[in-house]
Amino acid sequence: MKGMTRVLYESANGDVWRLVRDTQSGVAKVEHEPNASSGGRASLIEIGKFLRVGANGPEQQALLQLIGTLVDD
């Protein structure tokens, strides 16, 4: 996806999750890039679905922490 990206989480086995935003549409999604031994083919998922699928995973917790930084104390 073209646009802005931010790494959310990198697992010990080499998987990477990124928050991505298309600069034209403004739509934000989560991109998962599995490690090479798993095929390495990246996939996109809408943020809401990403949070519902594995709400307690470290990659979801990383996104929630990032969202939390957007709110003033």
PDB file of N, CA and C in Angstrom:
ATOM      1  N   MET A   1       0.853  -1.173   0.000  1.00  0.00           N
ATOM      2  CA  MET A   1       0.000   0.000   0.000  1.00  0.00           C
ATOM      3  C   MET A   1       0.896   1.231   0.000  1.00  0.00           C
ATOM      4  N   LYS A   2       0.660   2.135  -0.921  1.00  0.00           N
ATOM      5  CA  LYS A   2       1.435   3.361  -0.970  1.00  0.00           C
ATOM      6  C   LYS A   2       0.974   4.288   0.135  1.00  0.00           C
ATOM      7  N   GLY A   3       1.914   5.015   0.688  1.00  0.00           N
ATOM      8  CA  GLY A   3       1.550   5.983   1.708  1.00  0.00           C
ATOM      9  C   GLY A   3       2.475   5.906   2.900  1.00  0.00           C
ATOM     10  N   MET A   4       1.955   6.324   4.035  1.00  0.00           N
ATOM     11  CA  MET A   4       2.736   6.389   5.252  1.00  0.00           C
ATOM     12  C   MET A   4       2.668   5.054   5.979  1.00  0.00           C
ATOM     13  N   THR A   5       3.765   4.659   6.635  1.00  0.00           N
ATOM     14  CA  THR A   5       3.787   3.425   7.406  1.00  0.00           C
ATOM     15  C   THR A   5       4.495   3.653   8.735  1.00  0.00           C
ATOM     16  N   ARG A   6       4.130   2.831   9.717  1.00  0.00           N
ATOM     17  CA  ARG A   6       4.791   2.851  11.018  1.00  0.00           C
ATOM     18  C   ARG A   6       4.797   1.424  11.541  1.00  0.00           C
ATOM     19  N   VAL A   7       5.970   0.945  11.908  1.00  0.00           N
ATOM     20  CA  VAL A   7       6.069  -0.403  12.454  1.00  0.00           C
ATOM     21  C   VAL A   7       5.399  -0.420  13.822  1.00  0.00           C
ATOM     22  N   LEU A   8       4.473  -1.371  13.998  1.00  0.00           N
ATOM     23  CA  LEU A   8       3.800  -1.555  15.278  1.00  0.00           C
ATOM     24  C   LEU A   8       4.525  -2.568  16.139  1.00  0.00           C
ATOM     25  N   TYR A   9       4.914  -3.672  15.502  1.00  0.00           N
ATOM     26  CA  TYR A   9       5.484  -4.781  16.266  1.00  0.00           C
ATOM     27  C   TYR A   9       6.272  -5.693  15.338  1.00  0.00           C
ATOM     28  N   GLU A  10       7.409  -6.183  15.844  1.00  0.00           N
ATOM     29  CA  GLU A  10       8.208  -7.179  15.140  1.00  0.00           C
ATOM     30  C   GLU A  10       8.380  -8.361  16.067  1.00  0.00           C
ATOM     31  N   SER A  11       7.941  -9.536  15.637  1.00  0.00           N
ATOM     32  CA  SER A  11       8.039 -10.719  16.485  1.00  0.00           C
ATOM     33  C   SER A  11       9.434 -11.329  16.404  1.00  0.00           C
ATOM     34  N   ALA A  12       9.725 -12.191  17.366  1.00  0.00           N
ATOM     35  CA  ALA A  12      11.029 -12.860  17.406  1.00  0.00           C
ATOM     36  C   ALA A  12      11.255 -13.751  16.193  1.00  0.00           C
ATOM     37  N   ASN A  13      10.156 -14.237  15.575  1.00  0.00           N
ATOM     38  CA  ASN A  13      10.315 -15.118  14.420  1.00  0.00           C
ATOM     39  C   ASN A  13      10.393 -14.363  13.094  1.00  0.00           C
ATOM     40  N   GLY A  14      10.357 -13.019  13.153  1.00  0.00           N
ATOM     41  CA  GLY A  14      10.536 -12.218  11.946  1.00  0.00           C
ATOM     42  C   GLY A  14       9.280 -11.646  11.326  1.00  0.00           C
ATOM     43  N   ASP A  15       8.106 -11.947  11.893  1.00  0.00           N
ATOM     44  CA  ASP A  15       6.875 -11.320  11.400  1.00  0.00           C
ATOM     45  C   ASP A  15       6.882  -9.836  11.753  1.00  0.00           C
ATOM     46  N   VAL A  16       6.304  -9.018  10.881  1.00  0.00           N
ATOM     47  CA  VAL A  16       6.239  -7.573  11.121  1.00  0.00           C
ATOM     48  C   VAL A  16       4.811  -7.100  10.890  1.00  0.00           C
ATOM     49  N   TRP A  17       4.311  -6.265  11.800  1.00  0.00           N
ATOM     50  CA  TRP A  17       3.007  -5.624  11.656  1.00  0.00           C
ATOM     51  C   TRP A  17       3.243  -4.134  11.559  1.00  0.00           C
ATOM     52  N   ARG A  18       2.608  -3.490  10.567  1.00  0.00           N
ATOM     53  CA  ARG A  18       2.754  -2.054  10.359  1.00  0.00           C
ATOM     54  C   ARG A  18       1.382  -1.398  10.286  1.00  0.00           C
ATOM     55  N   LEU A  19       1.309  -0.178  10.786  1.00  0.00           N
ATOM     56  CA  LEU A  19       0.142   0.655  10.564  1.00  0.00           C
ATOM     57  C   LEU A  19       0.436   1.405   9.276  1.00  0.00           C
ATOM     58  N   VAL A  20      -0.457   1.312   8.315  1.00  0.00           N
ATOM     59  CA  VAL A  20      -0.239   1.953   7.012  1.00  0.00           C
ATOM     60  C   VAL A  20      -1.426   2.851   6.681  1.00  0.00           C
ATOM     61  N   ARG A  21      -1.139   3.941   5.991  1.00  0.00           N
ATOM     62  CA  ARG A  21      -2.212   4.848   5.562  1.00  0.00           C
ATOM     63  C   ARG A  21      -1.943   5.256   4.135  1.00  0.00           C
ATOM     64  N   ASP A  22      -2.924   5.044   3.305  1.00  0.00           N
ATOM     65  CA  ASP A  22      -2.833   5.458   1.914  1.00  0.00           C
ATOM     66  C   ASP A  22      -2.952   6.971   1.871  1.00  0.00           C
ATOM     67  N   THR A  23      -1.998   7.632   1.262  1.00  0.00           N
ATOM     68  CA  THR A  23      -2.003   9.099   1.247  1.00  0.00           C
ATOM     69  C   THR A  23      -3.112   9.684   0.388  1.00  0.00           C
ATOM     70  N   GLN A  24      -3.630   8.929  -0.559  1.00  0.00           N
ATOM     71  CA  GLN A  24      -4.717   9.431  -1.398  1.00  0.00           C
ATOM     72  C   GLN A  24      -6.080   9.260  -0.754  1.00  0.00           C
ATOM     73  N   SER A  25      -6.353   8.061  -0.233  1.00  0.00           N
ATOM     74  CA  SER A  25      -7.675   7.804   0.348  1.00  0.00           C
ATOM     75  C   SER A  25      -7.742   8.151   1.828  1.00  0.00           C
ATOM     76  N   GLY A  26      -6.599   8.154   2.512  1.00  0.00           N
ATOM     77  CA  GLY A  26      -6.574   8.421   3.943  1.00  0.00           C
ATOM     78  C   GLY A  26      -6.953   7.222   4.794  1.00  0.00           C
ATOM     79  N   VAL A  27      -7.242   6.083   4.184  1.00  0.00           N
ATOM     80  CA  VAL A  27      -7.658   4.894   4.911  1.00  0.00           C
ATOM     81  C   VAL A  27      -6.458   4.248   5.601  1.00  0.00           C
ATOM     82  N   ALA A  28      -6.615   3.986   6.896  1.00  0.00           N
ATOM     83  CA  ALA A  28      -5.564   3.316   7.666  1.00  0.00           C
ATOM     84  C   ALA A  28      -5.913   1.854   7.842  1.00  0.00           C
ATOM     85  N   LYS A  29      -4.907   0.996   7.723  1.00  0.00           N
ATOM     86  CA  LYS A  29      -5.065  -0.446   7.897  1.00  0.00           C
ATOM     87  C   LYS A  29      -3.815  -0.986   8.554  1.00  0.00           C
ATOM     88  N   VAL A  30      -3.887  -2.248   8.955  1.00  0.00           N
ATOM     89  CA  VAL A  30      -2.719  -2.932   9.494  1.00  0.00           C
ATOM     90  C   VAL A  30      -2.207  -3.887   8.423  1.00  0.00           C
ATOM     91  N   GLU A  31      -0.918  -3.812   8.178  1.00  0.00           N
ATOM     92  CA  GLU A  31      -0.264  -4.713   7.232  1.00  0.00           C
ATOM     93  C   GLU A  31       0.523  -5.745   8.023  1.00  0.00           C
ATOM     94  N   HIS A  32       0.342  -7.013   7.701  1.00  0.00           N
ATOM     95  CA  HIS A  32       1.114  -8.090   8.321  1.00  0.00           C
ATOM     96  C   HIS A  32       2.025  -8.685   7.264  1.00  0.00           C
ATOM     97  N   GLU A  33       3.305  -8.673   7.549  1.00  0.00           N
ATOM     98  CA  GLU A  33       4.282  -9.290   6.657  1.00  0.00           C
ATOM     99  C   GLU A  33       4.904 -10.476   7.387  1.00  0.00           C
ATOM    100  N   PRO A  34       4.491 -11.707   7.028  1.00  0.00           N
ATOM    101  CA  PRO A  34       5.051 -12.888   7.682  1.00  0.00           C
ATOM    102  C   PRO A  34       6.526 -13.063   7.337  1.00  0.00           C
ATOM    103  N   ASN A  35       7.217 -13.847   8.150  1.00  0.00           N
ATOM    104  CA  ASN A  35       8.631 -14.104   7.874  1.00  0.00           C
ATOM    105  C   ASN A  35       8.777 -14.899   6.581  1.00  0.00           C
ATOM    106  N   ALA A  36       9.981 -14.945   6.087  1.00  0.00           N
ATOM    107  CA  ALA A  36      10.247 -15.582   4.792  1.00  0.00           C
ATOM    108  C   ALA A  36       9.849 -17.054   4.780  1.00  0.00           C
ATOM    109  N   SER A  37      10.065 -17.772   5.885  1.00  0.00           N
ATOM    110  CA  SER A  37       9.728 -19.197   5.911  1.00  0.00           C
ATOM    111  C   SER A  37       8.211 -19.436   5.869  1.00  0.00           C
ATOM    112  N   SER A  38       7.437 -18.408   6.192  1.00  0.00           N
ATOM    113  CA  SER A  38       5.969 -18.501   6.105  1.00  0.00           C
ATOM    114  C   SER A  38       5.446 -17.968   4.781  1.00  0.00           C
ATOM    115  N   GLY A  39       6.326 -17.616   3.898  1.00  0.00           N
ATOM    116  CA  GLY A  39       5.926 -17.125   2.582  1.00  0.00           C
ATOM    117  C   GLY A  39       6.218 -15.656   2.365  1.00  0.00           C
ATOM    118  N   GLY A  40       6.273 -14.878   3.440  1.00  0.00           N
ATOM    119  CA  GLY A  40       6.638 -13.475   3.344  1.00  0.00           C
ATOM    120  C   GLY A  40       5.682 -12.582   2.579  1.00  0.00           C
ATOM    121  N   ARG A  41       4.502 -13.089   2.242  1.00  0.00           N
ATOM    122  CA  ARG A  41       3.556 -12.292   1.460  1.00  0.00           C
ATOM    123  C   ARG A  41       2.697 -11.441   2.388  1.00  0.00           C
ATOM    124  N   ALA A  42       2.785 -10.126   2.235  1.00  0.00           N
ATOM    125  CA  ALA A  42       2.080  -9.188   3.105  1.00  0.00           C
ATOM    126  C   ALA A  42       0.581  -9.209   2.839  1.00  0.00           C
ATOM    127  N   SER A  43      -0.191  -8.968   3.903  1.00  0.00           N
ATOM    128  CA  SER A  43      -1.642  -8.855   3.783  1.00  0.00           C
ATOM    129  C   SER A  43      -2.109  -7.649   4.579  1.00  0.00           C
ATOM    130  N   LEU A  44      -3.255  -7.095   4.194  1.00  0.00           N
ATOM    131  CA  LEU A  44      -3.831  -5.934   4.865  1.00  0.00           C
ATOM    132  C   LEU A  44      -5.116  -6.329   5.567  1.00  0.00           C
ATOM    133  N   ILE A  45      -5.374  -5.713   6.721  1.00  0.00           N
ATOM    134  CA  ILE A  45      -6.596  -5.955   7.469  1.00  0.00           C
ATOM    135  C   ILE A  45      -7.074  -4.626   8.051  1.00  0.00           C
ATOM    136  N   GLU A  46      -8.379  -4.433   8.054  1.00  0.00           N
ATOM    137  CA  GLU A  46      -8.928  -3.213   8.630  1.00  0.00           C
ATOM    138  C   GLU A  46      -8.647  -3.197  10.127  1.00  0.00           C
ATOM    139  N   ILE A  47      -8.462  -2.017  10.688  1.00  0.00           N
ATOM    140  CA  ILE A  47      -8.051  -1.874  12.076  1.00  0.00           C
ATOM    141  C   ILE A  47      -9.034  -2.536  13.038  1.00  0.00           C
ATOM    142  N   GLY A  48     -10.322  -2.318  12.857  1.00  0.00           N
ATOM    143  CA  GLY A  48     -11.311  -2.918  13.747  1.00  0.00           C
ATOM    144  C   GLY A  48     -11.242  -4.429  13.755  1.00  0.00           C
ATOM    145  N   LYS A  49     -11.138  -5.024  12.595  1.00  0.00           N
ATOM    146  CA  LYS A  49     -11.050  -6.485  12.489  1.00  0.00           C
ATOM    147  C   LYS A  49      -9.762  -6.989  13.122  1.00  0.00           C
ATOM    148  N   PHE A  50      -8.661  -6.283  12.889  1.00  0.00           N
ATOM    149  CA  PHE A  50      -7.373  -6.640  13.471  1.00  0.00           C
ATOM    150  C   PHE A  50      -7.467  -6.694  14.995  1.00  0.00           C
ATOM    151  N   LEU A  51      -8.124  -5.706  15.585  1.00  0.00           N
ATOM    152  CA  LEU A  51      -8.245  -5.668  17.042  1.00  0.00           C
ATOM    153  C   LEU A  51      -9.186  -6.754  17.565  1.00  0.00           C
ATOM    154  N   ARG A  52     -10.211  -7.107  16.808  1.00  0.00           N
ATOM    155  CA  ARG A  52     -11.142  -8.155  17.238  1.00  0.00           C
ATOM    156  C   ARG A  52     -10.538  -9.549  17.139  1.00  0.00           C
ATOM    157  N   VAL A  53      -9.735  -9.774  16.113  1.00  0.00           N
ATOM    158  CA  VAL A  53      -9.210 -11.113  15.835  1.00  0.00           C
ATOM    159  C   VAL A  53      -8.313 -11.629  16.957  1.00  0.00           C
ATOM    160  N   GLY A  54      -7.444 -10.832  17.475  1.00  0.00           N
ATOM    161  CA  GLY A  54      -6.508 -11.293  18.503  1.00  0.00           C
ATOM    162  C   GLY A  54      -6.220 -10.214  19.513  1.00  0.00           C
ATOM    163  N   ALA A  55      -7.244  -9.780  20.201  1.00  0.00           N
ATOM    164  CA  ALA A  55      -7.167  -8.587  21.039  1.00  0.00           C
ATOM    165  C   ALA A  55      -6.065  -8.608  22.089  1.00  0.00           C
ATOM    166  N   ASN A  56      -5.575  -9.756  22.481  1.00  0.00           N
ATOM    167  CA  ASN A  56      -4.548  -9.795  23.516  1.00  0.00           C
ATOM    168  C   ASN A  56      -3.160 -10.089  22.989  1.00  0.00           C
ATOM    169  N   GLY A  57      -3.010 -10.142  21.684  1.00  0.00           N
ATOM    170  CA  GLY A  57      -1.691 -10.390  21.110  1.00  0.00           C
ATOM    171  C   GLY A  57      -0.801  -9.164  21.249  1.00  0.00           C
ATOM    172  N   PRO A  58       0.504  -9.351  21.244  1.00  0.00           N
ATOM    173  CA  PRO A  58       1.409  -8.209  21.401  1.00  0.00           C
ATOM    174  C   PRO A  58       1.288  -7.193  20.269  1.00  0.00           C
ATOM    175  N   GLU A  59       0.923  -7.647  19.070  1.00  0.00           N
ATOM    176  CA  GLU A  59       0.765  -6.712  17.959  1.00  0.00           C
ATOM    177  C   GLU A  59      -0.479  -5.843  18.143  1.00  0.00           C
ATOM    178  N   GLN A  60      -1.541  -6.417  18.698  1.00  0.00           N
ATOM    179  CA  GLN A  60      -2.739  -5.613  18.986  1.00  0.00           C
ATOM    180  C   GLN A  60      -2.472  -4.648  20.146  1.00  0.00           C
ATOM    181  N   GLN A  61      -1.760  -5.125  21.154  1.00  0.00           N
ATOM    182  CA  GLN A  61      -1.428  -4.266  22.287  1.00  0.00           C
ATOM    183  C   GLN A  61      -0.561  -3.085  21.839  1.00  0.00           C
ATOM    184  N   ALA A  62       0.330  -3.313  20.887  1.00  0.00           N
ATOM    185  CA  ALA A  62       1.172  -2.232  20.365  1.00  0.00           C
ATOM    186  C   ALA A  62       0.322  -1.172  19.669  1.00  0.00           C
ATOM    187  N   LEU A  63      -0.684  -1.595  18.906  1.00  0.00           N
ATOM    188  CA  LEU A  63      -1.572  -0.634  18.249  1.00  0.00           C
ATOM    189  C   LEU A  63      -2.376   0.143  19.290  1.00  0.00           C
ATOM    190  N   LEU A  64      -2.884  -0.543  20.305  1.00  0.00           N
ATOM    191  CA  LEU A  64      -3.644   0.137  21.351  1.00  0.00           C
ATOM    192  C   LEU A  64      -2.774   1.150  22.098  1.00  0.00           C
ATOM    193  N   GLN A  65      -1.513   0.808  22.342  1.00  0.00           N
ATOM    194  CA  GLN A  65      -0.603   1.760  22.993  1.00  0.00           C
ATOM    195  C   GLN A  65      -0.388   2.981  22.116  1.00  0.00           C
ATOM    196  N   LEU A  66      -0.225   2.780  20.816  1.00  0.00           N
ATOM    197  CA  LEU A  66      -0.052   3.894  19.883  1.00  0.00           C
ATOM    198  C   LEU A  66      -1.282   4.781  19.896  1.00  0.00           C
ATOM    199  N   ILE A  67      -2.457   4.181  19.851  1.00  0.00           N
ATOM    200  CA  ILE A  67      -3.700   4.959  19.899  1.00  0.00           C
ATOM    201  C   ILE A  67      -3.767   5.760  21.204  1.00  0.00           C
ATOM    202  N   GLY A  68      -3.331   5.159  22.302  1.00  0.00           N
ATOM    203  CA  GLY A  68      -3.340   5.832  23.595  1.00  0.00           C
ATOM    204  C   GLY A  68      -2.476   7.074  23.638  1.00  0.00           C
ATOM    205  N   THR A  69      -1.435   7.116  22.816  1.00  0.00           N
ATOM    206  CA  THR A  69      -0.559   8.296  22.800  1.00  0.00           C
ATOM    207  C   THR A  69      -1.230   9.500  22.144  1.00  0.00           C
ATOM    208  N   LEU A  70      -2.338   9.259  21.474  1.00  0.00           N
ATOM    209  CA  LEU A  70      -3.030  10.341  20.771  1.00  0.00           C
ATOM    210  C   LEU A  70      -3.955  11.132  21.681  1.00  0.00           C
ATOM    211  N   VAL A  71      -4.145  10.629  22.910  1.00  0.00           N
ATOM    212  CA  VAL A  71      -5.045  11.259  23.851  1.00  0.00           C
ATOM    213  C   VAL A  71      -4.235  11.990  24.918  1.00  0.00           C
ATOM    214  N   ASP A  72      -4.566  13.260  25.133  1.00  0.00           N
ATOM    215  CA  ASP A  72      -3.881  14.024  26.174  1.00  0.00           C
ATOM    216  C   ASP A  72      -4.298  13.545  27.545  1.00  0.00           C
ATOM    217  N   ASP A  73      -3.355  13.618  28.493  1.00  0.00           N
ATOM    218  CA  ASP A  73      -3.670  13.268  29.892  1.00  0.00           C
ATOM    219  C   ASP A  73      -4.468  14.368  30.541  1.00  0.00           C
TER     220      ASP A  73
END
